[in-house]
Structure formats: structure tokens, C-alpha cells
Phi, psi and omega in degrees: 000179180282155175240140174241151177249123178251128176253117180263113183254115180284163172293145181295145181296332183283358179097156185289351184279342184250162178265140177280104183253006185303133176140186180264127183253131183240157172288170191310328182290351179064018179244335185256114178288129178261309186199162174242135181244135173224114184055251182252013181247136176244135174240118178294159178297341178280350180103344179290153182242155177209161175267150181226144180235138178227154180229113184295327183292322182259351185061026180260144178234139179233134173266122187265146176277184185296342179263004178084012179263145180299127179259316175226152177236158180215157170256133177268117181238139178289149355269110171055054179233138174247123178255107186275156182297337179270006176101347179291148174235124179250146180237134177280126180263120181274139178292134181236145178227117180062031176085347180254144179299145177273123180283131175298153181301337183288342178276139177242130178255137181222127176261133178240139174274129175254129179276000000 
């Protein structure tokens, strides 16, 4: 019989209001690492850290200064691109293993047999 693949995608732990930006972000050439983002924390390639805020409804991302005020803003555009107010464009680099994307543990794959 036929087989179908079901991908069960859970709601993000950070809540539906934020964008999942987790990962390593590179400039457009995809060779130069700019920063790594985890939840609401950004770490520059230099090691410095900053807070980041995102809004899923508007697709806007803000890099906050030390006082928590927006310093730079960006638009999050699919697929996984940030267009910053200063003209920079960042691309999320997905981890690959053997040429295939690595599925995060939160995704569950299920094969169903159809009669």
C-alpha cells in the first residue's frame, strides 16, 4: 500500500508570540559567521552578548542595547533571512549531516501505512 509521512511540529517553547531564531547566522555569502542566537540571547562572533526581541505577528526583530532599548531592527523573511535596518542581510545556516537537514529533536516523524 501507499505510505505517508506525517511531520508533527509542536508549538515553540518560547510561545507563539516570538519567532524561532535559534541557530548560527551568517552574512549572505554563507561563509562568515556573524552571530549565534539562542531563544532571546544573541552572541556575536566576537563573543559579546546582547538581548534580542522578536514578534511573530509583525515579523520584526529588534537587537536591544544594554538598557533594553532597540538599537537595530530587522525584518524576518522566509526562508530564514534577517534584513537589518543598517542594510545587512543575515542567513540562518542549517546544520547538515550527510547532505540532509538535521531534524531538531522537537520534530516527530511518523510513517503511516494506507490500505
